[in-house]
PDB file of C-alpha atoms and ligand atoms in Angstrom:
ATOM      1  CA  MET A   1     -21.445 -67.255 -39.992  1.00 49.00           C
ATOM      2  CA  THR A   2     -20.154 -63.945 -40.579  1.00 50.00           C
ATOM      3  CA  HIS A   3     -21.023 -60.140 -40.469  1.00 52.00           C
ATOM      4  CA  ALA A   4     -21.045 -60.385 -45.262  1.00 48.00           C
ATOM      5  CA  ASP A   5     -23.773 -63.785 -44.501  1.00 54.00           C
ATOM      6  CA  ARG A   6     -26.639 -61.637 -43.046  1.00 54.00           C
ATOM      7  CA  SER A   7     -29.368 -59.759 -44.399  1.00 57.00           C
ATOM      8  CA  PRO A   8     -27.008 -55.960 -43.487  1.00 55.00           C
ATOM      9  CA  HIS A   9     -31.136 -55.441 -41.976  1.00 61.00           C
ATOM     10  CA  ALA A  10     -29.559 -58.081 -38.932  1.00 58.00           C
ATOM     11  CA  VAL A  11     -26.796 -55.662 -37.651  1.00 69.00           C
ATOM     12  CA  PHE A  12     -25.911 -53.975 -35.082  1.00 90.00           C
ATOM     13  CA  SER A  13     -22.931 -51.510 -34.617  1.00 94.00           C
ATOM     14  CA  ASP A  14     -21.600 -51.411 -30.765  1.00 95.00           C
ATOM     15  CA  PRO A  15     -21.523 -47.111 -30.649  1.00 95.00           C
ATOM     16  CA  TRP A  16     -25.725 -47.540 -32.390  1.00 95.00           C
ATOM     17  CA  LEU A  17     -25.833 -49.523 -29.564  1.00 97.00           C
ATOM     18  CA  SER A  18     -24.120 -48.273 -26.926  1.00 96.00           C
ATOM     19  CA  LEU A  19     -25.642 -44.617 -28.004  1.00 96.00           C
ATOM     20  CA  ARG A  20     -29.233 -45.669 -27.158  1.00 97.00           C
ATOM     21  CA  GLU A  21     -28.973 -47.466 -24.063  1.00 97.00           C
ATOM     22  CA  PRO A  22     -29.519 -44.735 -21.375  1.00 97.00           C
ATOM     23  CA  ALA A  23     -32.792 -44.058 -23.729  1.00 97.00           C
ATOM     24  CA  ASP A  24     -33.394 -47.989 -23.424  1.00 98.00           C
ATOM     25  CA  HIS A  25     -32.472 -48.308 -19.828  1.00 98.00           C
ATOM     26  CA  ARG A  26     -34.773 -44.591 -19.467  1.00 97.00           C
ATOM     27  CA  ALA A  27     -37.685 -46.791 -21.098  1.00 98.00           C
ATOM     28  CA  ARG A  28     -37.690 -50.483 -19.205  1.00 98.00           C
ATOM     29  CA  ASP A  29     -40.859 -50.836 -16.217  1.00 98.00           C
ATOM     30  CA  ALA A  30     -39.741 -51.040 -13.136  1.00 98.00           C
ATOM     31  CA  GLN A  31     -43.197 -53.106 -12.157  1.00 98.00           C
ATOM     32  CA  LEU A  32     -43.087 -55.418 -15.051  1.00 98.00           C
ATOM     33  CA  THR A  33     -38.914 -55.899 -14.129  1.00 98.00           C
ATOM     34  CA  HIS A  34     -40.032 -56.218 -10.277  1.00 98.00           C
ATOM     35  CA  ALA A  35     -42.040 -58.643 -11.418  1.00 98.00           C
ATOM     36  CA  ALA A  36     -40.608 -60.768 -12.529  1.00 98.00           C
ATOM     37  CA  ASP A  37     -37.655 -60.402  -9.603  1.00 97.00           C
ATOM     38  CA  ARG A  38     -40.993 -61.467  -7.326  1.00 97.00           C
ATOM     39  CA  TRP A  39     -41.243 -64.491 -10.353  1.00 96.00           C
ATOM     40  CA  LEU A  40     -38.097 -65.498  -9.422  1.00 96.00           C
ATOM     41  CA  ALA A  41     -37.407 -65.592  -6.115  1.00 94.00           C
ATOM     42  CA  GLN A  42     -40.689 -67.528  -5.687  1.00 93.00           C
ATOM     43  CA  ARG A  43     -39.254 -69.783  -8.040  1.00 92.00           C
ATOM     44  CA  HIS A  44     -36.520 -70.778  -6.018  1.00 88.00           C
ATOM     45  CA  ARG A  45     -38.052 -71.262  -2.823  1.00 88.00           C
ATOM     46  CA  ASP A  46     -40.068 -74.244  -4.048  1.00 86.00           C
ATOM     47  CA  ALA A  47     -36.737 -75.435  -5.516  1.00 80.00           C
ATOM     48  CA  GLY A  48     -35.739 -76.043  -1.533  1.00 77.00           C
ATOM     49  CA  PRO A  49     -33.787 -75.271   0.753  1.00 67.00           C
ATOM     50  CA  PHE A  50     -29.943 -75.048  -0.939  1.00 70.00           C
ATOM     51  CA  ALA A  51     -28.695 -71.720  -2.513  1.00 67.00           C
ATOM     52  CA  HIS A  52     -30.062 -71.872  -6.343  1.00 82.00           C
ATOM     53  CA  THR A  53     -28.194 -70.103  -9.216  1.00 90.00           C
ATOM     54  CA  GLY A  54     -30.660 -67.870 -11.668  1.00 95.00           C
ATOM     55  CA  GLN A  55     -30.271 -69.325 -14.942  1.00 97.00           C
ATOM     56  CA  VAL A  56     -30.594 -66.631 -17.528  1.00 98.00           C
ATOM     57  CA  VAL A  57     -30.643 -67.188 -21.564  1.00 98.00           C
ATOM     58  CA  ASP A  58     -31.068 -63.629 -23.423  1.00 98.00           C
ATOM     59  CA  LEU A  59     -31.547 -63.476 -26.665  1.00 98.00           C
ATOM     60  CA  GLY A  60     -29.693 -61.175 -29.600  1.00 98.00           C
ATOM     61  CA  SER A  61     -28.306 -60.051 -26.897  1.00 98.00           C
ATOM     62  CA  GLY A  62     -26.214 -57.924 -28.828  1.00 98.00           C
ATOM     63  CA  SER A  63     -23.616 -56.230 -26.689  1.00 98.00           C
ATOM     64  CA  GLY A  64     -24.485 -57.243 -23.554  1.00 98.00           C
ATOM     65  CA  SER A  65     -27.571 -53.207 -22.607  1.00 98.00           C
ATOM     66  CA  ASN A  66     -30.083 -56.442 -21.074  1.00 98.00           C
ATOM     67  CA  LEU A  67     -28.030 -57.421 -18.868  1.00 98.00           C
ATOM     68  CA  ARG A  68     -26.724 -54.004 -17.548  1.00 98.00           C
ATOM     69  CA  TYR A  69     -29.782 -53.112 -16.724  1.00 98.00           C
ATOM     70  CA  LEU A  70     -31.607 -56.589 -15.445  1.00 98.00           C
ATOM     71  CA  ALA A  71     -29.786 -57.875 -13.077  1.00 98.00           C
ATOM     72  CA  PRO A  72     -29.238 -55.244 -10.572  1.00 98.00           C
ATOM     73  CA  ARG A  73     -32.208 -55.526 -10.426  1.00 98.00           C
ATOM     74  CA  LEU A  74     -32.999 -59.015  -9.437  1.00 98.00           C
ATOM     75  CA  ALA A  75     -31.752 -60.607  -6.403  1.00 96.00           C
ATOM     76  CA  GLY A  76     -30.070 -63.614  -5.936  1.00 94.00           C
ATOM     77  CA  ALA A  77     -26.385 -65.230  -7.977  1.00 95.00           C
ATOM     78  CA  GLN A  78     -27.376 -65.846 -11.662  1.00 97.00           C
ATOM     79  CA  HIS A  79     -25.722 -66.991 -14.297  1.00 97.00           C
ATOM     80  CA  TRP A  80     -25.967 -65.458 -17.388  1.00 98.00           C
ATOM     81  CA  ARG A  81     -25.748 -67.340 -21.413  1.00 98.00           C
ATOM     82  CA  LEU A  82     -26.337 -64.776 -23.893  1.00 98.00           C
ATOM     83  CA  ILE A  83     -26.309 -65.663 -26.827  1.00 98.00           C
ATOM     84  CA  ASP A  84     -26.055 -63.673 -30.548  1.00 98.00           C
ATOM     85  CA  HIS A  85     -24.947 -64.740 -33.620  1.00 96.00           C
ATOM     86  CA  ASP A  86     -22.180 -61.239 -33.625  1.00 97.00           C
ATOM     87  CA  ALA A  87     -18.723 -62.878 -31.966  1.00 97.00           C
ATOM     88  CA  ASP A  88     -18.245 -58.878 -31.763  1.00 97.00           C
ATOM     89  CA  LEU A  89     -20.218 -58.311 -29.972  1.00 98.00           C
ATOM     90  CA  LEU A  90     -20.025 -60.414 -27.332  1.00 98.00           C
ATOM     91  CA  ALA A  91     -17.008 -60.020 -26.611  1.00 98.00           C
ATOM     92  CA  GLN A  92     -17.729 -55.799 -25.994  1.00 98.00           C
ATOM     93  CA  ALA A  93     -20.315 -57.879 -23.658  1.00 98.00           C
ATOM     94  CA  ARG A  94     -17.663 -59.842 -22.220  1.00 98.00           C
ATOM     95  CA  LEU A  95     -15.021 -56.514 -21.431  1.00 97.00           C
ATOM     96  CA  ARG A  96     -18.247 -54.262 -20.913  1.00 96.00           C
ATOM     97  CA  CYS A  97     -20.397 -56.818 -17.940  1.00 96.00           C
ATOM     98  CA  GLU A  98     -17.902 -57.520 -16.217  1.00 92.00           C
ATOM     99  CA  CYS A  99     -18.171 -55.852 -13.402  1.00 92.00           C
ATOM    100  CA  VAL A 100     -21.821 -56.290 -13.055  1.00 97.00           C
ATOM    101  CA  ALA A 101     -23.576 -57.735  -9.703  1.00 96.00           C
ATOM    102  CA  SER A 102     -27.365 -58.656  -9.052  1.00 97.00           C
ATOM    103  CA  ALA A 103     -30.113 -56.866  -6.178  1.00 97.00           C
ATOM    104  CA  ASP A 104     -28.478 -58.007  -3.093  1.00 95.00           C
ATOM    105  CA  GLY A 105     -24.414 -57.806  -4.820  1.00 96.00           C
ATOM    106  CA  GLN A 106     -24.434 -61.640  -5.796  1.00 94.00           C
ATOM    107  CA  PRO A 107     -22.011 -62.550  -9.415  1.00 90.00           C
ATOM    108  CA  ILE A 108     -23.074 -62.615 -11.975  1.00 97.00           C
ATOM    109  CA  HIS A 109     -20.924 -65.577 -14.147  1.00 97.00           C
ATOM    110  CA  LEU A 110     -21.527 -64.673 -18.036  1.00 97.00           C
ATOM    111  CA  GLU A 111     -21.218 -67.256 -20.760  1.00 97.00           C
ATOM    112  CA  THR A 112     -21.516 -66.022 -24.464  1.00 98.00           C
ATOM    113  CA  ARG A 113     -21.723 -67.949 -26.753  1.00 98.00           C
ATOM    114  CA  GLN A 114     -22.044 -67.376 -30.953  1.00 98.00           C
ATOM    115  CA  SER A 115     -25.694 -69.110 -32.858  1.00 97.00           C
ATOM    116  CA  THR A 116     -28.025 -67.671 -34.674  1.00 96.00           C
ATOM    117  CA  LEU A 117     -31.451 -67.530 -32.733  1.00 96.00           C
ATOM    118  CA  ALA A 118     -32.711 -70.666 -34.887  1.00 95.00           C
ATOM    119  CA  GLU A 119     -30.073 -72.796 -33.840  1.00 96.00           C
ATOM    120  CA  ALA A 120     -30.685 -71.336 -30.308  1.00 97.00           C
ATOM    121  CA  TRP A 121     -34.389 -72.236 -30.209  1.00 94.00           C
ATOM    122  CA  ASN A 122     -34.184 -75.842 -31.872  1.00 94.00           C
ATOM    123  CA  ARG A 123     -31.258 -76.079 -28.668  1.00 95.00           C
ATOM    124  CA  GLY A 124     -33.810 -75.049 -26.124  1.00 95.00           C
ATOM    125  CA  TRP A 125     -33.151 -73.743 -22.294  1.00 96.00           C
ATOM    126  CA  PRO A 126     -34.612 -76.741 -20.369  1.00 94.00           C
ATOM    127  CA  GLU A 127     -32.119 -75.028 -16.935  1.00 95.00           C
ATOM    128  CA  ALA A 128     -33.738 -71.970 -17.987  1.00 97.00           C
ATOM    129  CA  ASP A 129     -35.975 -69.840 -15.748  1.00 97.00           C
ATOM    130  CA  LEU A 130     -36.035 -66.578 -17.378  1.00 98.00           C
ATOM    131  CA  VAL A 131     -35.888 -66.588 -21.357  1.00 98.00           C
ATOM    132  CA  THR A 132     -34.871 -62.338 -22.120  1.00 98.00           C
ATOM    133  CA  ALA A 133     -34.425 -59.699 -24.714  1.00 98.00           C
ATOM    134  CA  SER A 134     -34.772 -56.524 -25.875  1.00 98.00           C
ATOM    135  CA  ALA A 135     -35.066 -54.947 -28.364  1.00 97.00           C
ATOM    136  CA  LEU A 136     -35.562 -58.106 -30.782  1.00 97.00           C
ATOM    137  CA  PHE A 137     -38.355 -59.362 -31.971  1.00 96.00           C
ATOM    138  CA  ASP A 138     -39.192 -56.606 -34.974  1.00 95.00           C
ATOM    139  CA  LEU A 139     -36.618 -58.722 -36.983  1.00 94.00           C
ATOM    140  CA  LEU A 140     -37.921 -61.883 -36.441  1.00 96.00           C
ATOM    141  CA  THR A 141     -40.865 -64.251 -37.690  1.00 96.00           C
ATOM    142  CA  ALA A 142     -43.156 -65.249 -37.192  1.00 96.00           C
ATOM    143  CA  ALA A 143     -42.833 -68.859 -37.007  1.00 96.00           C
ATOM    144  CA  ASP A 144     -39.339 -67.798 -35.154  1.00 97.00           C
ATOM    145  CA  ILE A 145     -41.449 -67.158 -31.756  1.00 98.00           C
ATOM    146  CA  GLU A 146     -43.658 -69.915 -31.842  1.00 97.00           C
ATOM    147  CA  HIS A 147     -40.456 -71.713 -31.601  1.00 97.00           C
ATOM    148  CA  LEU A 148     -39.517 -69.415 -28.843  1.00 98.00           C
ATOM    149  CA  ALA A 149     -42.499 -70.072 -27.299  1.00 98.00           C
ATOM    150  CA  LYS A 150     -42.708 -73.094 -27.763  1.00 97.00           C
ATOM    151  CA  ALA A 151     -39.011 -74.028 -26.358  1.00 97.00           C
ATOM    152  CA  CYS A 152     -40.180 -71.542 -22.575  1.00 98.00           C
ATOM    153  CA  GLN A 153     -43.264 -73.723 -22.853  1.00 97.00           C
ATOM    154  CA  ARG A 154     -41.085 -76.628 -22.540  1.00 96.00           C
ATOM    155  CA  ALA A 155     -38.666 -74.772 -19.964  1.00 96.00           C
ATOM    156  CA  GLY A 156     -41.082 -74.454 -17.370  1.00 96.00           C
ATOM    157  CA  CYS A 157     -39.506 -70.393 -17.558  1.00 97.00           C
ATOM    158  CA  ALA A 158     -40.975 -67.106 -16.948  1.00 98.00           C
ATOM    159  CA  ALA A 159     -40.074 -64.484 -20.674  1.00 98.00           C
ATOM    160  CA  LEU A 160     -39.578 -60.784 -19.949  1.00 98.00           C
ATOM    161  CA  PHE A 161     -39.201 -59.027 -23.296  1.00 98.00           C
ATOM    162  CA  ALA A 162     -38.266 -55.992 -24.060  1.00 98.00           C
ATOM    163  CA  LEU A 163     -38.453 -52.523 -26.049  1.00 98.00           C
ATOM    164  CA  SER A 164     -40.669 -53.997 -29.269  1.00 98.00           C
ATOM    165  CA  VAL A 165     -41.660 -51.819 -31.416  1.00 97.00           C
ATOM    166  CA  ASP A 166     -45.153 -50.906 -31.387  1.00 96.00           C
ATOM    167  CA  GLY A 167     -45.415 -48.611 -34.492  1.00 95.00           C
ATOM    168  CA  HIS A 168     -46.578 -45.713 -32.356  1.00 97.00           C
ATOM    169  CA  ILE A 169     -44.381 -42.999 -33.148  1.00 98.00           C
ATOM    170  CA  ARG A 170     -45.672 -38.552 -32.514  1.00 97.00           C
ATOM    171  CA  PHE A 171     -43.282 -35.151 -32.733  1.00 98.00           C
ATOM    172  CA  ASP A 172     -44.598 -33.125 -30.301  1.00 97.00           C
ATOM    173  CA  ASP A 173     -44.031 -29.629 -30.638  1.00 97.00           C
ATOM    174  CA  ALA A 174     -43.188 -27.343 -26.958  1.00 93.00           C
ATOM    175  CA  GLY A 175     -46.436 -27.834 -24.886  1.00 94.00           C
ATOM    176  CA  GLY A 176     -46.447 -31.237 -26.139  1.00 94.00           C
ATOM    177  CA  ARG A 177     -49.099 -31.149 -28.695  1.00 97.00           C
ATOM    178  CA  PRO A 178     -49.676 -33.812 -31.230  1.00 97.00           C
ATOM    179  CA  VAL A 179     -47.537 -32.564 -34.218  1.00 97.00           C
ATOM    180  CA  THR A 180     -48.129 -33.968 -37.969  1.00 97.00           C
ATOM    181  CA  SER A 181     -48.849 -33.440 -41.223  1.00 98.00           C
ATOM    182  CA  ASP A 182     -49.580 -35.602 -44.737  1.00 98.00           C
ATOM    183  CA  ASP A 183     -45.051 -36.335 -44.856  1.00 98.00           C
ATOM    184  CA  ASP A 184     -44.920 -37.721 -41.529  1.00 98.00           C
ATOM    185  CA  GLN A 185     -47.448 -39.670 -42.114  1.00 97.00           C
ATOM    186  CA  PHE A 186     -46.450 -40.765 -45.569  1.00 98.00           C
ATOM    187  CA  ALA A 187     -42.569 -41.131 -43.551  1.00 98.00           C
ATOM    188  CA  PHE A 188     -44.215 -43.277 -41.265  1.00 97.00           C
ATOM    189  CA  HIS A 189     -46.506 -46.177 -43.475  1.00 97.00           C
ATOM    190  CA  ALA A 190     -43.131 -46.705 -45.390  1.00 97.00           C
ATOM    191  CA  LEU A 191     -40.499 -47.477 -41.957  1.00 96.00           C
ATOM    192  CA  ALA A 192     -42.787 -49.501 -40.874  1.00 95.00           C
ATOM    193  CA  ASP A 193     -43.302 -50.842 -44.264  1.00 95.00           C
ATOM    194  CA  HIS A 194     -40.077 -51.403 -44.494  1.00 95.00           C
ATOM    195  CA  GLN A 195     -40.085 -53.243 -40.769  1.00 93.00           C
ATOM    196  CA  GLN A 196     -41.768 -55.549 -41.945  1.00 93.00           C
ATOM    197  CA  CYS A 197     -38.911 -56.708 -44.789  1.00 88.00           C
ATOM    198  CA  ASP A 198     -36.712 -60.188 -44.678  1.00 82.00           C
ATOM    199  CA  LYS A 199     -33.916 -60.066 -42.501  1.00 76.00           C
ATOM    200  CA  GLY A 200     -33.065 -63.666 -43.647  1.00 75.00           C
ATOM    201  CA  SER A 201     -35.792 -65.819 -42.906  1.00 78.00           C
ATOM    202  CA  GLY A 202     -39.066 -64.171 -43.961  1.00 87.00           C
ATOM    203  CA  PRO A 203     -40.797 -61.382 -43.787  1.00 91.00           C
ATOM    204  CA  ALA A 204     -40.182 -59.429 -40.131  1.00 94.00           C
ATOM    205  CA  LEU A 205     -42.341 -58.799 -37.805  1.00 95.00           C
ATOM    206  CA  GLY A 206     -41.712 -55.507 -37.493  1.00 95.00           C
ATOM    207  CA  THR A 207     -44.435 -53.816 -35.740  1.00 95.00           C
ATOM    208  CA  ARG A 208     -46.580 -56.457 -34.609  1.00 96.00           C
ATOM    209  CA  ALA A 209     -43.697 -58.419 -32.793  1.00 97.00           C
ATOM    210  CA  PRO A 210     -45.485 -57.212 -29.916  1.00 98.00           C
ATOM    211  CA  ALA A 211     -49.508 -59.005 -30.916  1.00 98.00           C
ATOM    212  CA  VAL A 212     -47.360 -61.831 -31.804  1.00 98.00           C
ATOM    213  CA  LEU A 213     -46.264 -61.983 -28.824  1.00 98.00           C
ATOM    214  CA  ARG A 214     -48.770 -61.854 -26.783  1.00 98.00           C
ATOM    215  CA  GLU A 215     -51.418 -64.040 -28.477  1.00 98.00           C
ATOM    216  CA  ASN A 216     -48.357 -66.909 -29.128  1.00 98.00           C
ATOM    217  CA  PHE A 217     -47.149 -66.534 -25.153  1.00 98.00           C
ATOM    218  CA  HIS A 218     -51.034 -66.684 -24.090  1.00 98.00           C
ATOM    219  CA  ARG A 219     -52.357 -69.836 -26.289  1.00 98.00           C
ATOM    220  CA  HIS A 220     -48.822 -71.603 -25.017  1.00 97.00           C
ATOM    221  CA  GLY A 221     -50.376 -71.588 -21.374  1.00 97.00           C
ATOM    222  CA  PHE A 222     -48.285 -68.439 -20.078  1.00 98.00           C
ATOM    223  CA  ARG A 223     -50.174 -65.299 -18.298  1.00 98.00           C
ATOM    224  CA  ILE A 224     -49.342 -62.137 -19.659  1.00 98.00           C
ATOM    225  CA  ARG A 225     -48.780 -58.555 -18.646  1.00 98.00           C
ATOM    226  CA  GLU A 226     -47.288 -55.127 -20.879  1.00 98.00           C
ATOM    227  CA  ALA A 227     -46.600 -52.086 -20.162  1.00 98.00           C
ATOM    228  CA  ILE A 228     -45.924 -48.833 -22.551  1.00 98.00           C
ATOM    229  CA  THR A 229     -42.709 -48.068 -22.878  1.00 98.00           C
ATOM    230  CA  PRO A 230     -42.016 -45.565 -25.098  1.00 98.00           C
ATOM    231  CA  TRP A 231     -38.730 -43.261 -26.370  1.00 97.00           C
ATOM    232  CA  ARG A 232     -39.582 -39.548 -25.040  1.00 96.00           C
ATOM    233  CA  LEU A 233     -36.882 -37.803 -26.689  1.00 96.00           C
ATOM    234  CA  GLY A 234     -36.086 -34.668 -25.888  1.00 92.00           C
ATOM    235  CA  PRO A 235     -33.293 -31.899 -25.706  1.00 89.00           C
ATOM    236  CA  GLU A 236     -31.192 -34.017 -23.984  1.00 90.00           C
ATOM    237  CA  SER A 237     -31.430 -36.828 -26.291  1.00 94.00           C
ATOM    238  CA  LEU A 238     -30.349 -35.425 -28.935  1.00 95.00           C
ATOM    239  CA  PRO A 239     -27.831 -37.474 -30.260  1.00 96.00           C
ATOM    240  CA  LEU A 240     -29.426 -39.826 -29.853  1.00 96.00           C
ATOM    241  CA  ALA A 241     -32.240 -39.491 -32.268  1.00 97.00           C
ATOM    242  CA  GLU A 242     -30.675 -37.652 -35.022  1.00 96.00           C
ATOM    243  CA  ALA A 243     -29.057 -40.790 -35.496  1.00 96.00           C
ATOM    244  CA  LEU A 244     -32.273 -42.360 -35.691  1.00 97.00           C
ATOM    245  CA  MET A 245     -33.238 -40.381 -38.004  1.00 97.00           C
ATOM    246  CA  ALA A 246     -30.670 -40.835 -40.161  1.00 96.00           C
ATOM    247  CA  GLY A 247     -31.675 -44.180 -40.332  1.00 95.00           C
ATOM    248  CA  TRP A 248     -34.436 -43.553 -40.977  1.00 97.00           C
ATOM    249  CA  ARG A 249     -34.629 -41.208 -43.777  1.00 97.00           C
ATOM    250  CA  ASN A 250     -31.705 -44.407 -45.663  1.00 96.00           C
ATOM    251  CA  ALA A 251     -34.554 -46.964 -44.454  1.00 96.00           C
ATOM    252  CA  LEU A 252     -36.989 -44.907 -46.062  1.00 97.00           C
ATOM    253  CA  HIS A 253     -34.620 -44.047 -49.353  1.00 97.00           C
ATOM    254  CA  GLU A 254     -34.523 -48.394 -50.217  1.00 95.00           C
ATOM    255  CA  GLN A 255     -38.174 -48.404 -49.584  1.00 96.00           C
ATOM    256  CA  VAL A 256     -39.890 -45.751 -51.129  1.00 97.00           C
ATOM    257  CA  PRO A 257     -37.050 -44.915 -54.376  1.00 97.00           C
ATOM    258  CA  THR A 258     -38.596 -42.387 -55.867  1.00 98.00           C
ATOM    259  CA  GLN A 259     -39.872 -40.241 -52.732  1.00 97.00           C
ATOM    260  CA  VAL A 260     -36.267 -39.632 -52.450  1.00 98.00           C
ATOM    261  CA  ALA A 261     -36.032 -35.778 -52.404  1.00 98.00           C
ATOM    262  CA  ARG A 262     -39.181 -35.994 -50.088  1.00 98.00           C
ATOM    263  CA  ILE A 263     -38.277 -37.606 -47.848  1.00 98.00           C
ATOM    264  CA  ASP A 264     -34.713 -35.508 -47.707  1.00 98.00           C
ATOM    265  CA  ARG A 265     -37.348 -32.300 -47.595  1.00 98.00           C
ATOM    266  CA  TRP A 266     -39.127 -34.856 -44.618  1.00 98.00           C
ATOM    267  CA  HIS A 267     -35.833 -35.522 -42.459  1.00 98.00           C
ATOM    268  CA  GLU A 268     -34.046 -32.009 -42.785  1.00 98.00           C
ATOM    269  CA  GLN A 269     -37.580 -29.528 -41.336  1.00 98.00           C
ATOM    270  CA  ARG A 270     -38.557 -32.201 -38.600  1.00 98.00           C
ATOM    271  CA  LEU A 271     -34.410 -32.936 -37.759  1.00 97.00           C
ATOM    272  CA  GLY A 272     -34.055 -29.196 -37.508  1.00 97.00           C
ATOM    273  CA  GLU A 273     -37.227 -29.081 -35.142  1.00 97.00           C
ATOM    274  CA  LEU A 274     -36.073 -30.605 -32.635  1.00 96.00           C
ATOM    275  CA  MET A 275     -32.617 -29.966 -33.271  1.00 95.00           C
ATOM    276  CA  ARG A 276     -34.029 -26.127 -32.032  1.00 96.00           C
ATOM    277  CA  GLY A 277     -36.182 -27.321 -29.212  1.00 96.00           C
ATOM    278  CA  GLN A 278     -38.935 -26.602 -30.489  1.00 97.00           C
ATOM    279  CA  LEU A 279     -40.406 -30.848 -30.988  1.00 97.00           C
ATOM    280  CA  SER A 280     -39.970 -33.709 -29.217  1.00 97.00           C
ATOM    281  CA  LEU A 281     -40.200 -36.969 -30.253  1.00 98.00           C
ATOM    282  CA  THR A 282     -41.694 -40.922 -29.306  1.00 98.00           C
ATOM    283  CA  VAL A 283     -41.338 -44.271 -30.426  1.00 98.00           C
ATOM    284  CA  GLY A 284     -43.468 -46.723 -28.403  1.00 98.00           C
ATOM    285  CA  HIS A 285     -42.436 -49.515 -27.688  1.00 98.00           C
ATOM    286  CA  ARG A 286     -43.948 -53.014 -25.486  1.00 98.00           C
ATOM    287  CA  ASP A 287     -42.808 -55.071 -22.935  1.00 98.00           C
ATOM    288  CA  LEU A 288     -44.220 -57.523 -21.973  1.00 98.00           C
ATOM    289  CA  LEU A 289     -44.368 -60.649 -19.099  1.00 98.00           C
ATOM    290  CA  ALA A 290     -45.162 -64.474 -19.661  1.00 98.00           C
ATOM    291  CA  ILE A 291     -45.371 -66.642 -16.250  1.00 98.00           C
ATOM    292  CA  PRO A 292     -45.549 -69.720 -17.073  1.00 97.00           C
ATOM    293  CA  GLU A 293     -49.827 -70.834 -15.863  1.00 90.00           C
ATOM    294  CA  PRO A 294     -49.875 -73.297 -13.173  1.00 80.00           C
ATOM    295  CA  PRO A 295     -51.050 -76.957 -13.713  1.00 67.00           C
ATOM    296  CA  ARG A 296     -54.570 -76.974 -12.875  1.00 60.00           C
TER     297      ARG A 296
HETATM  298  C1  SAM B   1     -30.689 -54.576 -31.901  1.00 56.52           C
HETATM  299  S1  SAM B   1     -30.140 -55.290 -31.518  1.00 56.52           S
HETATM  300  C2  SAM B   1     -30.355 -55.490 -29.708  1.00 56.52           C
HETATM  301  C3  SAM B   1     -29.248 -56.147 -28.425  1.00 56.52           C
HETATM  302  C4  SAM B   1     -29.401 -55.613 -27.264  1.00 56.52           C
HETATM  303  N1  SAM B   1     -31.067 -56.766 -27.787  1.00 56.52           N
HETATM  304  C5  SAM B   1     -29.352 -54.004 -26.291  1.00 56.52           C
HETATM  305  O1  SAM B   1     -30.812 -54.246 -26.219  1.00 56.52           O
HETATM  306  O2  SAM B   1     -28.814 -53.066 -27.427  1.00 56.52           O
HETATM  307  C6  SAM B   1     -30.218 -56.959 -31.983  1.00 56.52           C
HETATM  308  C7  SAM B   1     -29.342 -58.039 -31.628  1.00 56.52           C
HETATM  309  O3  SAM B   1     -30.201 -59.400 -31.950  1.00 56.52           O
HETATM  310  C8  SAM B   1     -28.592 -59.980 -33.055  1.00 56.52           C
HETATM  311  N2  SAM B   1     -29.344 -61.099 -34.037  1.00 56.52           N
HETATM  312  C9  SAM B   1     -30.303 -60.668 -35.041  1.00 56.52           C
HETATM  313  N3  SAM B   1     -31.146 -61.539 -35.783  1.00 56.52           N
HETATM  314  C10 SAM B   1     -30.322 -62.829 -34.890  1.00 56.52           C
HETATM  315  C11 SAM B   1     -29.907 -64.386 -35.623  1.00 56.52           C
HETATM  316  N4  SAM B   1     -31.224 -63.980 -36.356  1.00 56.52           N
HETATM  317  N5  SAM B   1     -29.470 -65.303 -34.369  1.00 56.52           N
HETATM  318  C12 SAM B   1     -28.243 -63.979 -33.608  1.00 56.52           C
HETATM  319  N6  SAM B   1     -28.814 -62.851 -33.127  1.00 56.52           N
HETATM  320  C13 SAM B   1     -29.291 -62.048 -34.099  1.00 56.52           C
HETATM  321  C14 SAM B   1     -27.582 -58.101 -33.572  1.00 56.52           C
HETATM  322  O4  SAM B   1     -26.466 -59.487 -33.689  1.00 56.52           O
HETATM  323  C15 SAM B   1     -27.808 -57.681 -31.903  1.00 56.52           C
HETATM  324  O5  SAM B   1     -26.458 -57.831 -31.308  1.00 56.52           O
END
């Protein structure tokens, strides 16, 4: 599949993913990561006395940000399979994950596979210990999540899903007090609607993704832990805030083409306030850890 065959909403540039990476890594929940590490250690102990290489599958891996966060926080040798439909991003991942080692200095073996996620659910991952993804699920459909939960259930693996947007967006003033206007509410509602547009296989989950993940994995026999992991974009994150606001303006033009002047006024005002340090911006996400319940 080439870029031209994909919905423009499922194409991501490496500069954008690189720009967001520091904010993503700051936002992620350390306790869920630690709990995933403890679960993997227990699974390796249960497997017997031989050294075991942890098998990790990263869905919609892009250029490897999730591996760069997670692999150095997990102990033991690891084999990572990075799955994405974008060959250019996978090539970047191979370059930029070369020097990553585990928490205890063990090697990380990296395999990249250019594939759609639909193909990935169909093949499954029977050998996986952990399936992971970051910043992915708003793009997918409810049917995708059902297939994902089933594939994880069949494998008996754990799942750690970071940074699913939850729709909580807020501007705060310099004293940390929320600031809101009718234009903010109009923009945030229209953005939520835009996130649910079809990315190629039906209406996307958008901000419903955290709830749909929780419900599906619970129903498929997993114990769920969740954490709130927002981006907090202040003066140190202006380039990211500016790029995000530009993306929002484009999305709003698509979503409400009759309101371009209102959107541009709102965008200019809020961006100016961010740039002058009068406001900061919080963008809500959730991390979710799903651990298979032991058989009764
Ligand atoms: C927002 S990016 C996140 C990338 C990476 N996980 C990160 O945190 O930087 C979403 C990724 O999912 C991939 N993707 C989206 N839809 C896909 C599909 N149907 N099949 C395979 N990959 C997909 C995109 O190519 C992109 O790399």
